[in-house]
């Protein structure tokens, strides 16, 4: 079972349960699965196809943390104005 299949299975069985708690905010499994789907769609829009290997090389831990915090705040752009992450 792939990670995405596992997330879907757990989300289907427990959509309202908390998947994780970060910076004072609970995120449900349904919300988490929605975020995974949005991230997958963003990768597909950049030409990534099923079976492709993807690596993320981050210069520092805080770059990922900035992206994660902005994503949890509902910013769909990865806070590209605050970090080096750009979609194209």
PDB file of N, CA and C in Angstrom:
ATOM      1  N   UNK A   1       0.853  -1.177   0.000  1.00  0.00           N
ATOM      2  CA  UNK A   1       0.000   0.000   0.000  1.00  0.00           C
ATOM      3  C   UNK A   1       0.898   1.239   0.000  1.00  0.00           C
ATOM      4  N   UNK A   2       0.591   2.173  -0.904  1.00  0.00           N
ATOM      5  CA  UNK A   2       1.369   3.404  -0.964  1.00  0.00           C
ATOM      6  C   UNK A   2       0.944   4.350   0.160  1.00  0.00           C
ATOM      7  N   UNK A   3       1.754   5.364   0.390  1.00  0.00           N
ATOM      8  CA  UNK A   3       1.429   6.350   1.415  1.00  0.00           C
ATOM      9  C   UNK A   3       0.127   7.071   1.084  1.00  0.00           C
ATOM     10  N   UNK A   4      -0.074   7.428  -0.183  1.00  0.00           N
ATOM     11  CA  UNK A   4      -1.306   8.119  -0.554  1.00  0.00           C
ATOM     12  C   UNK A   4      -2.532   7.219  -0.376  1.00  0.00           C
ATOM     13  N   UNK A   5      -2.380   5.933  -0.668  1.00  0.00           N
ATOM     14  CA  UNK A   5      -3.483   4.991  -0.445  1.00  0.00           C
ATOM     15  C   UNK A   5      -3.798   4.885   1.048  1.00  0.00           C
ATOM     16  N   UNK A   6      -2.753   4.852   1.866  1.00  0.00           N
ATOM     17  CA  UNK A   6      -2.945   4.768   3.313  1.00  0.00           C
ATOM     18  C   UNK A   6      -3.669   6.016   3.834  1.00  0.00           C
ATOM     19  N   UNK A   7      -3.236   7.189   3.394  1.00  0.00           N
ATOM     20  CA  UNK A   7      -3.883   8.432   3.822  1.00  0.00           C
ATOM     21  C   UNK A   7      -5.352   8.414   3.419  1.00  0.00           C
ATOM     22  N   UNK A   8      -5.650   7.968   2.190  1.00  0.00           N
ATOM     23  CA  UNK A   8      -7.035   7.900   1.737  1.00  0.00           C
ATOM     24  C   UNK A   8      -7.852   6.929   2.603  1.00  0.00           C
ATOM     25  N   UNK A   9      -7.286   5.767   2.888  1.00  0.00           N
ATOM     26  CA  UNK A   9      -8.002   4.774   3.693  1.00  0.00           C
ATOM     27  C   UNK A   9      -8.305   5.298   5.094  1.00  0.00           C
ATOM     28  N   UNK A  10      -7.322   5.891   5.737  1.00  0.00           N
ATOM     29  CA  UNK A  10      -7.526   6.422   7.092  1.00  0.00           C
ATOM     30  C   UNK A  10      -8.507   7.586   7.063  1.00  0.00           C
ATOM     31  N   UNK A  11      -8.410   8.443   6.038  1.00  0.00           N
ATOM     32  CA  UNK A  11      -9.315   9.578   5.920  1.00  0.00           C
ATOM     33  C   UNK A  11     -10.758   9.123   5.716  1.00  0.00           C
ATOM     34  N   UNK A  12     -10.936   8.069   4.945  1.00  0.00           N
ATOM     35  CA  UNK A  12     -12.280   7.543   4.694  1.00  0.00           C
ATOM     36  C   UNK A  12     -12.897   6.991   5.981  1.00  0.00           C
ATOM     37  N   UNK A  13     -12.076   6.329   6.776  1.00  0.00           N
ATOM     38  CA  UNK A  13     -12.579   5.716   8.024  1.00  0.00           C
ATOM     39  C   UNK A  13     -12.727   6.736   9.150  1.00  0.00           C
ATOM     40  N   UNK A  14     -11.903   7.782   9.157  1.00  0.00           N
ATOM     41  CA  UNK A  14     -11.876   8.730  10.274  1.00  0.00           C
ATOM     42  C   UNK A  14     -11.799  10.182   9.790  1.00  0.00           C
ATOM     43  N   UNK A  15     -12.718  10.631   8.945  1.00  0.00           N
ATOM     44  CA  UNK A  15     -12.565  11.960   8.341  1.00  0.00           C
ATOM     45  C   UNK A  15     -12.503  13.114   9.344  1.00  0.00           C
ATOM     46  N   UNK A  16     -13.216  13.002  10.442  1.00  0.00           N
ATOM     47  CA  UNK A  16     -13.264  14.093  11.412  1.00  0.00           C
ATOM     48  C   UNK A  16     -12.228  14.027  12.510  1.00  0.00           C
ATOM     49  N   UNK A  17     -11.513  12.901  12.592  1.00  0.00           N
ATOM     50  CA  UNK A  17     -10.498  12.761  13.639  1.00  0.00           C
ATOM     51  C   UNK A  17      -9.276  13.607  13.305  1.00  0.00           C
ATOM     52  N   UNK A  18      -8.555  13.984  14.341  1.00  0.00           N
ATOM     53  CA  UNK A  18      -7.365  14.809  14.161  1.00  0.00           C
ATOM     54  C   UNK A  18      -6.216  13.984  13.596  1.00  0.00           C
ATOM     55  N   UNK A  19      -5.686  14.436  12.458  1.00  0.00           N
ATOM     56  CA  UNK A  19      -4.526  13.787  11.849  1.00  0.00           C
ATOM     57  C   UNK A  19      -3.250  14.282  12.513  1.00  0.00           C
ATOM     58  N   UNK A  20      -3.196  15.603  12.757  1.00  0.00           N
ATOM     59  CA  UNK A  20      -2.051  16.177  13.455  1.00  0.00           C
ATOM     60  C   UNK A  20      -2.440  17.513  14.067  1.00  0.00           C
ATOM     61  N   UNK A  21      -1.655  17.914  15.039  1.00  0.00           N
ATOM     62  CA  UNK A  21      -1.819  19.189  15.724  1.00  0.00           C
ATOM     63  C   UNK A  21      -0.519  19.952  15.543  1.00  0.00           C
ATOM     64  N   UNK A  22      -0.601  21.161  15.003  1.00  0.00           N
ATOM     65  CA  UNK A  22       0.608  21.948  14.764  1.00  0.00           C
ATOM     66  C   UNK A  22       0.312  23.412  14.997  1.00  0.00           C
ATOM     67  N   UNK A  23       1.128  24.049  15.798  1.00  0.00           N
ATOM     68  CA  UNK A  23       1.022  25.474  16.108  1.00  0.00           C
ATOM     69  C   UNK A  23      -0.392  25.872  16.539  1.00  0.00           C
ATOM     70  N   UNK A  24      -0.975  25.083  17.422  1.00  0.00           N
ATOM     71  CA  UNK A  24      -2.280  25.405  17.982  1.00  0.00           C
ATOM     72  C   UNK A  24      -3.465  25.075  17.106  1.00  0.00           C
ATOM     73  N   UNK A  25      -3.234  24.426  15.976  1.00  0.00           N
ATOM     74  CA  UNK A  25      -4.332  24.100  15.058  1.00  0.00           C
ATOM     75  C   UNK A  25      -4.413  22.604  14.837  1.00  0.00           C
ATOM     76  N   UNK A  26      -5.628  22.064  14.988  1.00  0.00           N
ATOM     77  CA  UNK A  26      -5.870  20.664  14.663  1.00  0.00           C
ATOM     78  C   UNK A  26      -6.236  20.560  13.185  1.00  0.00           C
ATOM     79  N   UNK A  27      -5.707  19.546  12.522  1.00  0.00           N
ATOM     80  CA  UNK A  27      -6.050  19.277  11.134  1.00  0.00           C
ATOM     81  C   UNK A  27      -6.639  17.879  11.064  1.00  0.00           C
ATOM     82  N   UNK A  28      -7.847  17.771  10.519  1.00  0.00           N
ATOM     83  CA  UNK A  28      -8.525  16.473  10.429  1.00  0.00           C
ATOM     84  C   UNK A  28      -7.922  15.646   9.299  1.00  0.00           C
ATOM     85  N   UNK A  29      -8.231  14.366   9.325  1.00  0.00           N
ATOM     86  CA  UNK A  29      -7.774  13.494   8.239  1.00  0.00           C
ATOM     87  C   UNK A  29      -8.368  13.934   6.897  1.00  0.00           C
ATOM     88  N   UNK A  30      -9.618  14.383   6.899  1.00  0.00           N
ATOM     89  CA  UNK A  30     -10.232  14.849   5.644  1.00  0.00           C
ATOM     90  C   UNK A  30      -9.501  16.078   5.115  1.00  0.00           C
ATOM     91  N   UNK A  31      -9.159  17.018   6.003  1.00  0.00           N
ATOM     92  CA  UNK A  31      -8.411  18.205   5.581  1.00  0.00           C
ATOM     93  C   UNK A  31      -7.022  17.820   5.084  1.00  0.00           C
ATOM     94  N   UNK A  32      -6.393  16.875   5.784  1.00  0.00           N
ATOM     95  CA  UNK A  32      -5.065  16.424   5.399  1.00  0.00           C
ATOM     96  C   UNK A  32      -5.103  15.777   4.019  1.00  0.00           C
ATOM     97  N   UNK A  33      -6.100  14.924   3.779  1.00  0.00           N
ATOM     98  CA  UNK A  33      -6.212  14.291   2.460  1.00  0.00           C
ATOM     99  C   UNK A  33      -6.451  15.352   1.383  1.00  0.00           C
ATOM    100  N   UNK A  34      -7.238  16.376   1.695  1.00  0.00           N
ATOM    101  CA  UNK A  34      -7.447  17.464   0.751  1.00  0.00           C
ATOM    102  C   UNK A  34      -6.146  18.192   0.427  1.00  0.00           C
ATOM    103  N   UNK A  35      -5.312  18.383   1.435  1.00  0.00           N
ATOM    104  CA  UNK A  35      -4.012  19.029   1.223  1.00  0.00           C
ATOM    105  C   UNK A  35      -3.110  18.162   0.354  1.00  0.00           C
ATOM    106  N   UNK A  36      -3.141  16.863   0.585  1.00  0.00           N
ATOM    107  CA  UNK A  36      -2.343  15.934  -0.222  1.00  0.00           C
ATOM    108  C   UNK A  36      -2.794  16.011  -1.684  1.00  0.00           C
ATOM    109  N   UNK A  37      -4.110  16.053  -1.901  1.00  0.00           N
ATOM    110  CA  UNK A  37      -4.640  16.128  -3.267  1.00  0.00           C
ATOM    111  C   UNK A  37      -4.236  17.442  -3.948  1.00  0.00           C
ATOM    112  N   UNK A  38      -4.270  18.557  -3.204  1.00  0.00           N
ATOM    113  CA  UNK A  38      -3.861  19.841  -3.767  1.00  0.00           C
ATOM    114  C   UNK A  38      -2.378  19.829  -4.131  1.00  0.00           C
ATOM    115  N   UNK A  39      -1.571  19.223  -3.273  1.00  0.00           N
ATOM    116  CA  UNK A  39      -0.134  19.146  -3.527  1.00  0.00           C
ATOM    117  C   UNK A  39       0.131  18.286  -4.758  1.00  0.00           C
ATOM    118  N   UNK A  40      -0.578  17.158  -4.868  1.00  0.00           N
ATOM    119  CA  UNK A  40      -0.426  16.278  -6.034  1.00  0.00           C
ATOM    120  C   UNK A  40      -0.839  17.011  -7.307  1.00  0.00           C
ATOM    121  N   UNK A  41      -1.931  17.770  -7.239  1.00  0.00           N
ATOM    122  CA  UNK A  41      -2.385  18.529  -8.405  1.00  0.00           C
ATOM    123  C   UNK A  41      -1.350  19.577  -8.811  1.00  0.00           C
ATOM    124  N   UNK A  42      -0.717  20.209  -7.829  1.00  0.00           N
ATOM    125  CA  UNK A  42       0.324  21.204  -8.133  1.00  0.00           C
ATOM    126  C   UNK A  42       1.505  20.540  -8.832  1.00  0.00           C
ATOM    127  N   UNK A  43       1.899  19.359  -8.362  1.00  0.00           N
ATOM    128  CA  UNK A  43       2.990  18.627  -9.014  1.00  0.00           C
ATOM    129  C   UNK A  43       2.611  18.248 -10.444  1.00  0.00           C
ATOM    130  N   UNK A  44       1.369  17.778 -10.631  1.00  0.00           N
ATOM    131  CA  UNK A  44       0.911  17.415 -11.974  1.00  0.00           C
ATOM    132  C   UNK A  44       0.902  18.624 -12.898  1.00  0.00           C
ATOM    133  N   UNK A  45       0.548  19.783 -12.367  1.00  0.00           N
ATOM    134  CA  UNK A  45       0.522  20.994 -13.199  1.00  0.00           C
ATOM    135  C   UNK A  45       1.929  21.396 -13.636  1.00  0.00           C
ATOM    136  N   UNK A  46       2.943  20.904 -12.925  1.00  0.00           N
ATOM    137  CA  UNK A  46       4.333  21.176 -13.294  1.00  0.00           C
ATOM    138  C   UNK A  46       4.908  20.079 -14.178  1.00  0.00           C
ATOM    139  N   UNK A  47       4.047  19.101 -14.572  1.00  0.00           N
ATOM    140  CA  UNK A  47       4.491  18.057 -15.484  1.00  0.00           C
ATOM    141  C   UNK A  47       4.892  16.749 -14.830  1.00  0.00           C
ATOM    142  N   UNK A  48       4.770  16.655 -13.515  1.00  0.00           N
ATOM    143  CA  UNK A  48       5.090  15.401 -12.836  1.00  0.00           C
ATOM    144  C   UNK A  48       3.974  14.406 -13.119  1.00  0.00           C
ATOM    145  N   UNK A  49       4.352  13.193 -13.491  1.00  0.00           N
ATOM    146  CA  UNK A  49       3.376  12.162 -13.817  1.00  0.00           C
ATOM    147  C   UNK A  49       3.492  10.994 -12.847  1.00  0.00           C
ATOM    148  N   UNK A  50       2.429  10.183 -12.789  1.00  0.00           N
ATOM    149  CA  UNK A  50       2.423   9.006 -11.940  1.00  0.00           C
ATOM    150  C   UNK A  50       3.651   8.147 -12.257  1.00  0.00           C
ATOM    151  N   UNK A  51       4.361   7.762 -11.215  1.00  0.00           N
ATOM    152  CA  UNK A  51       5.560   6.938 -11.372  1.00  0.00           C
ATOM    153  C   UNK A  51       6.851   7.738 -11.380  1.00  0.00           C
ATOM    154  N   UNK A  52       6.750   9.063 -11.593  1.00  0.00           N
ATOM    155  CA  UNK A  52       7.946   9.907 -11.543  1.00  0.00           C
ATOM    156  C   UNK A  52       8.474   9.968 -10.108  1.00  0.00           C
ATOM    157  N   UNK A  53       9.766  10.125 -10.000  1.00  0.00           N
ATOM    158  CA  UNK A  53      10.392  10.308  -8.695  1.00  0.00           C
ATOM    159  C   UNK A  53      10.584  11.802  -8.470  1.00  0.00           C
ATOM    160  N   UNK A  54      10.262  12.256  -7.278  1.00  0.00           N
ATOM    161  CA  UNK A  54      10.369  13.673  -6.945  1.00  0.00           C
ATOM    162  C   UNK A  54      11.206  13.809  -5.686  1.00  0.00           C
ATOM    163  N   UNK A  55      12.154  14.706  -5.721  1.00  0.00           N
ATOM    164  CA  UNK A  55      12.987  14.990  -4.543  1.00  0.00           C
ATOM    165  C   UNK A  55      12.874  16.475  -4.227  1.00  0.00           C
ATOM    166  N   UNK A  56      12.853  16.794  -2.960  1.00  0.00           N
ATOM    167  CA  UNK A  56      12.836  18.181  -2.529  1.00  0.00           C
ATOM    168  C   UNK A  56      14.145  18.461  -1.822  1.00  0.00           C
ATOM    169  N   UNK A  57      14.905  19.366  -2.372  1.00  0.00           N
ATOM    170  CA  UNK A  57      16.181  19.745  -1.797  1.00  0.00           C
ATOM    171  C   UNK A  57      16.016  21.124  -1.175  1.00  0.00           C
ATOM    172  N   UNK A  58      16.032  21.152   0.121  1.00  0.00           N
ATOM    173  CA  UNK A  58      15.846  22.405   0.839  1.00  0.00           C
ATOM    174  C   UNK A  58      17.162  22.816   1.468  1.00  0.00           C
ATOM    175  N   UNK A  59      17.526  24.043   1.263  1.00  0.00           N
ATOM    176  CA  UNK A  59      18.796  24.529   1.773  1.00  0.00           C
ATOM    177  C   UNK A  59      18.873  24.555   3.281  1.00  0.00           C
ATOM    178  N   UNK A  60      17.741  24.732   3.907  1.00  0.00           N
ATOM    179  CA  UNK A  60      17.721  24.781   5.366  1.00  0.00           C
ATOM    180  C   UNK A  60      16.360  24.335   5.871  1.00  0.00           C
ATOM    181  N   UNK A  61      16.339  23.874   7.087  1.00  0.00           N
ATOM    182  CA  UNK A  61      15.112  23.376   7.686  1.00  0.00           C
ATOM    183  C   UNK A  61      14.040  24.447   7.723  1.00  0.00           C
ATOM    184  N   UNK A  62      14.418  25.694   7.977  1.00  0.00           N
ATOM    185  CA  UNK A  62      13.418  26.745   8.124  1.00  0.00           C
ATOM    186  C   UNK A  62      12.656  27.002   6.834  1.00  0.00           C
ATOM    187  N   UNK A  63      13.248  26.708   5.675  1.00  0.00           N
ATOM    188  CA  UNK A  63      12.542  26.876   4.410  1.00  0.00           C
ATOM    189  C   UNK A  63      11.321  25.977   4.374  1.00  0.00           C
ATOM    190  N   UNK A  64      11.497  24.699   4.769  1.00  0.00           N
ATOM    191  CA  UNK A  64      10.362  23.780   4.812  1.00  0.00           C
ATOM    192  C   UNK A  64       9.355  24.230   5.859  1.00  0.00           C
ATOM    193  N   UNK A  65       9.849  24.647   7.009  1.00  0.00           N
ATOM    194  CA  UNK A  65       8.950  25.073   8.080  1.00  0.00           C
ATOM    195  C   UNK A  65       8.118  26.271   7.634  1.00  0.00           C
ATOM    196  N   UNK A  66       8.737  27.237   6.945  1.00  0.00           N
ATOM    197  CA  UNK A  66       7.987  28.378   6.412  1.00  0.00           C
ATOM    198  C   UNK A  66       6.879  27.905   5.481  1.00  0.00           C
ATOM    199  N   UNK A  67       7.221  26.988   4.568  1.00  0.00           N
ATOM    200  CA  UNK A  67       6.244  26.460   3.629  1.00  0.00           C
ATOM    201  C   UNK A  67       5.101  25.765   4.373  1.00  0.00           C
ATOM    202  N   UNK A  68       5.436  24.930   5.354  1.00  0.00           N
ATOM    203  CA  UNK A  68       4.438  24.172   6.101  1.00  0.00           C
ATOM    204  C   UNK A  68       3.514  25.107   6.866  1.00  0.00           C
ATOM    205  N   UNK A  69       4.077  26.103   7.533  1.00  0.00           N
ATOM    206  CA  UNK A  69       3.273  27.047   8.307  1.00  0.00           C
ATOM    207  C   UNK A  69       2.352  27.826   7.381  1.00  0.00           C
ATOM    208  N   UNK A  70       2.864  28.296   6.255  1.00  0.00           N
ATOM    209  CA  UNK A  70       2.033  29.051   5.323  1.00  0.00           C
ATOM    210  C   UNK A  70       0.921  28.185   4.749  1.00  0.00           C
ATOM    211  N   UNK A  71       1.234  26.927   4.451  1.00  0.00           N
ATOM    212  CA  UNK A  71       0.214  26.021   3.942  1.00  0.00           C
ATOM    213  C   UNK A  71      -0.890  25.838   4.980  1.00  0.00           C
ATOM    214  N   UNK A  72      -0.513  25.635   6.243  1.00  0.00           N
ATOM    215  CA  UNK A  72      -1.503  25.456   7.295  1.00  0.00           C
ATOM    216  C   UNK A  72      -2.311  26.723   7.544  1.00  0.00           C
ATOM    217  N   UNK A  73      -1.772  27.863   7.168  1.00  0.00           N
ATOM    218  CA  UNK A  73      -2.494  29.120   7.321  1.00  0.00           C
ATOM    219  C   UNK A  73      -3.461  29.350   6.164  1.00  0.00           C
ATOM    220  N   UNK A  74      -3.483  28.400   5.203  1.00  0.00           N
ATOM    221  CA  UNK A  74      -4.407  28.503   4.096  1.00  0.00           C
ATOM    222  C   UNK A  74      -3.843  29.201   2.877  1.00  0.00           C
ATOM    223  N   UNK A  75      -2.559  29.482   2.894  1.00  0.00           N
ATOM    224  CA  UNK A  75      -1.926  30.123   1.743  1.00  0.00           C
ATOM    225  C   UNK A  75      -1.593  29.045   0.728  1.00  0.00           C
ATOM    226  N   UNK A  76      -2.213  29.093  -0.427  1.00  0.00           N
ATOM    227  CA  UNK A  76      -1.992  28.080  -1.446  1.00  0.00           C
ATOM    228  C   UNK A  76      -0.735  28.282  -2.261  1.00  0.00           C
ATOM    229  N   UNK A  77      -0.069  29.429  -2.074  1.00  0.00           N
ATOM    230  CA  UNK A  77       1.097  29.726  -2.901  1.00  0.00           C
ATOM    231  C   UNK A  77       2.410  29.288  -2.268  1.00  0.00           C
ATOM    232  N   UNK A  78       2.353  28.624  -1.112  1.00  0.00           N
ATOM    233  CA  UNK A  78       3.584  28.202  -0.447  1.00  0.00           C
ATOM    234  C   UNK A  78       4.369  29.366   0.109  1.00  0.00           C
ATOM    235  N   UNK A  79       3.727  30.527   0.236  1.00  0.00           N
ATOM    236  CA  UNK A  79       4.367  31.731   0.767  1.00  0.00           C
ATOM    237  C   UNK A  79       5.617  32.071  -0.014  1.00  0.00           C
ATOM    238  N   UNK A  80       5.540  31.997  -1.330  1.00  0.00           N
ATOM    239  CA  UNK A  80       6.718  32.236  -2.155  1.00  0.00           C
ATOM    240  C   UNK A  80       7.296  33.623  -1.942  1.00  0.00           C
ATOM    241  N   UNK A  81       6.513  34.519  -1.367  1.00  0.00           N
ATOM    242  CA  UNK A  81       7.043  35.852  -1.077  1.00  0.00           C
ATOM    243  C   UNK A  81       7.963  35.844   0.142  1.00  0.00           C
ATOM    244  N   UNK A  82       7.945  34.761   0.910  1.00  0.00           N
ATOM    245  CA  UNK A  82       8.757  34.674   2.116  1.00  0.00           C
ATOM    246  C   UNK A  82       9.836  33.606   2.030  1.00  0.00           C
ATOM    247  N   UNK A  83       9.861  32.827   0.985  1.00  0.00           N
ATOM    248  CA  UNK A  83      10.823  31.740   0.888  1.00  0.00           C
ATOM    249  C   UNK A  83      11.306  31.606  -0.548  1.00  0.00           C
ATOM    250  N   UNK A  84      12.129  30.622  -0.798  1.00  0.00           N
ATOM    251  CA  UNK A  84      12.670  30.396  -2.126  1.00  0.00           C
ATOM    252  C   UNK A  84      11.852  29.384  -2.915  1.00  0.00           C
ATOM    253  N   UNK A  85      10.666  29.054  -2.462  1.00  0.00           N
ATOM    254  CA  UNK A  85       9.840  28.056  -3.151  1.00  0.00           C
ATOM    255  C   UNK A  85       8.980  28.740  -4.195  1.00  0.00           C
ATOM    256  N   UNK A  86       9.132  28.331  -5.428  1.00  0.00           N
ATOM    257  CA  UNK A  86       8.323  28.877  -6.520  1.00  0.00           C
ATOM    258  C   UNK A  86       7.809  27.718  -7.354  1.00  0.00           C
ATOM    259  N   UNK A  87       6.657  27.887  -7.945  1.00  0.00           N
ATOM    260  CA  UNK A  87       6.063  26.787  -8.731  1.00  0.00           C
ATOM    261  C   UNK A  87       6.496  26.822 -10.192  1.00  0.00           C
ATOM    262  N   UNK A  88       7.327  27.719 -10.585  1.00  0.00           N
ATOM    263  CA  UNK A  88       7.715  27.688 -11.979  1.00  0.00           C
ATOM    264  C   UNK A  88       8.582  28.747 -12.389  1.00  0.00           C
TER     265      UNK A  88
END
